Amino acid sequence: MADWSGLLPELLMEISKKIDLIHDFVNFGCVCKPWLRAASAAKFNTKCRLPLLMLAEKEKTHVREFYDISMGGQIHQLDLPVAPGSSIFPTLGWLVVVLETNADMIMLHPFSRRIINLPNPISLTEELVENGITWLPHFLKAVLSADPCLSSDWILMIIYDGIGKLAFVKNGDKAWTGIDAPISSCSDIYYYERRFYGVDYQGRIAVCDVHGPNPTAGLLISRIPTSLNALVGCKFYLAEWCEKLVVIHRSLPKFKKVFRVFEIDFTHKGNWVEVSHLGSKAIFLGHNSSITVDASEFRRCKRNCIYFTDDSLEGYVDSEDGRDMGIYNMANRSVEPHFEEESCPQIIPRWLEPHFDGMTCAPLIPSWVQLNF
């Protein structure tokens, strides 16, 4: 019988570089230590990956399911070392996890199992005790400035407290730092050209230079034009499209599903310029940092479309089937499903970028074999 562990390291590296699917890469590294070393040295190409849809936990279990569009809707199972019932916010391939019992927070890389402990953010809010119950802060979104596997100069910003307040923590900080933002009820945040941008439900956009001399100050740079005031009060997202910052309006769940995209023109006082066509791009929106991909690189990804999940509990309650998810076509304004099976009602699926650079920054541990691909 051939000794596959004895293949030349150079040959193994070249083979691993040709692997396109993440589960194949996992299995490649699990064969033996020489194959793992080759995979770690070659790294996994994460630039051309479609996001995975992390489904709701069906029971009180550590196993979570991931819906894979690139594999024709195949569902993968992953055993995450996360307490059942925790709130999870994906960003740049990481999971920001908040325990429901005490608001302790960590960042978890779901594939390498690397864990980064974060300060408890409960000090950001006044403690509220009612009938002997301590109410913890409510978190809406978490966004990284950089992948901690690739840079130690990362910053994590969160929307918290139910009314859209902002705070951030830098690598090594012992406490969270609040932002004095000139906007209220923040709807979304996005990191773009070394600055964090936020948009609220009134269509106002603020910027925070967390790398600058005054990182806690926010500056109002744009507001929705008066001609679009009818959109105020709805959901707004921020994303990047063709290297430009765009704001995306989403109609309320009880109305006909419509998305509108606007480029923010910084050369003309932050004017909003409507974008009618996304070209070859597709944008993934939801309870996660916004993700933009080039659909022309993927056989099963639809160009000029917005893949959306429900990031509002009200949407779950109001929608007929308990979910407000689908693929919005910018050309004909139609909506089709991207995931048709039942997920847990009133628990929100979200998109995860399958970054796999964590293999080079954390050792492989036996629990990797629990990946059911």
mmCIF file with all atom_site columns, N, CA and C in Angstrom, residues 98-104 134 136:
data_model
loop_
_atom_site.group_PDB
_atom_site.id
_atom_site.type_symbol
_atom_site.label_atom_id
_atom_site.label_alt_id
_atom_site.label_comp_id
_atom_site.label_asym_id
_atom_site.label_entity_id
_atom_site.label_seq_id
_atom_site.pdbx_PDB_ins_code
_atom_site.Cartn_x
_atom_site.Cartn_y
_atom_site.Cartn_z
_atom_site.occupancy
_atom_site.B_iso_or_equiv
_atom_site.pdbx_formal_charge
_atom_site.auth_seq_id
_atom_site.auth_comp_id
_atom_site.auth_asym_id
_atom_site.auth_atom_id
_atom_site.pdbx_PDB_model_num
ATOM 1  N N  . VAL A 1 98  ? -22.249 36.387 22.192 1.00 0.00 ? 98  VAL A N  1
ATOM 2  C CA . VAL A 1 98  ? -22.654 37.023 23.448 1.00 0.00 ? 98  VAL A CA 1
ATOM 3  C C  . VAL A 1 98  ? -23.486 36.020 24.241 1.00 0.00 ? 98  VAL A C  1
ATOM 4  N N  . LEU A 1 99  ? -23.023 35.677 25.444 1.00 0.00 ? 99  LEU A N  1
ATOM 5  C CA . LEU A 1 99  ? -23.764 34.734 26.284 1.00 0.00 ? 99  LEU A CA 1
ATOM 6  C C  . LEU A 1 99  ? -25.036 35.392 26.801 1.00 0.00 ? 99  LEU A C  1
ATOM 7  N N  . GLU A 1 100 ? -26.131 34.645 26.769 1.00 0.00 ? 100 GLU A N  1
ATOM 8  C CA . GLU A 1 100 ? -27.404 35.224 27.192 1.00 0.00 ? 100 GLU A CA 1
ATOM 9  C C  . GLU A 1 100 ? -27.513 35.356 28.707 1.00 0.00 ? 100 GLU A C  1
ATOM 10 N N  . THR A 1 101 ? -26.633 34.679 29.443 1.00 0.00 ? 101 THR A N  1
ATOM 11 C CA . THR A 1 101 ? -26.740 34.694 30.900 1.00 0.00 ? 101 THR A CA 1
ATOM 12 C C  . THR A 1 101 ? -26.101 35.925 31.539 1.00 0.00 ? 101 THR A C  1
ATOM 13 N N  . ASN A 1 102 ? -24.959 36.382 30.993 1.00 0.00 ? 102 ASN A N  1
ATOM 14 C CA . ASN A 1 102 ? -24.255 37.492 31.653 1.00 0.00 ? 102 ASN A CA 1
ATOM 15 C C  . ASN A 1 102 ? -23.621 38.471 30.676 1.00 0.00 ? 102 ASN A C  1
ATOM 16 N N  . ALA A 1 103 ? -23.892 38.310 29.386 1.00 0.00 ? 103 ALA A N  1
ATOM 17 C CA . ALA A 1 103 ? -23.372 39.186 28.325 1.00 0.00 ? 103 ALA A CA 1
ATOM 18 C C  . ALA A 1 103 ? -21.867 39.079 28.138 1.00 0.00 ? 103 ALA A C  1
ATOM 19 N N  . ASP A 1 104 ? -21.237 38.031 28.685 1.00 0.00 ? 104 ASP A N  1
ATOM 20 C CA . ASP A 1 104 ? -19.828 37.798 28.364 1.00 0.00 ? 104 ASP A CA 1
ATOM 21 C C  . ASP A 1 104 ? -19.694 37.636 26.853 1.00 0.00 ? 104 ASP A C  1
ATOM 22 N N  . THR A 1 134 ? -32.108 40.883 36.248 1.00 0.00 ? 134 THR A N  1
ATOM 23 C CA . THR A 1 134 ? -31.211 41.883 35.683 1.00 0.00 ? 134 THR A CA 1
ATOM 24 C C  . THR A 1 134 ? -31.300 41.819 34.160 1.00 0.00 ? 134 THR A C  1
ATOM 25 N N  . LEU A 1 136 ? -30.024 42.568 30.527 1.00 0.00 ? 136 LEU A N  1
ATOM 26 C CA . LEU A 1 136 ? -28.723 42.771 29.898 1.00 0.00 ? 136 LEU A CA 1
ATOM 27 C C  . LEU A 1 136 ? -28.867 43.612 28.637 1.00 0.00 ? 136 LEU A C  1
#
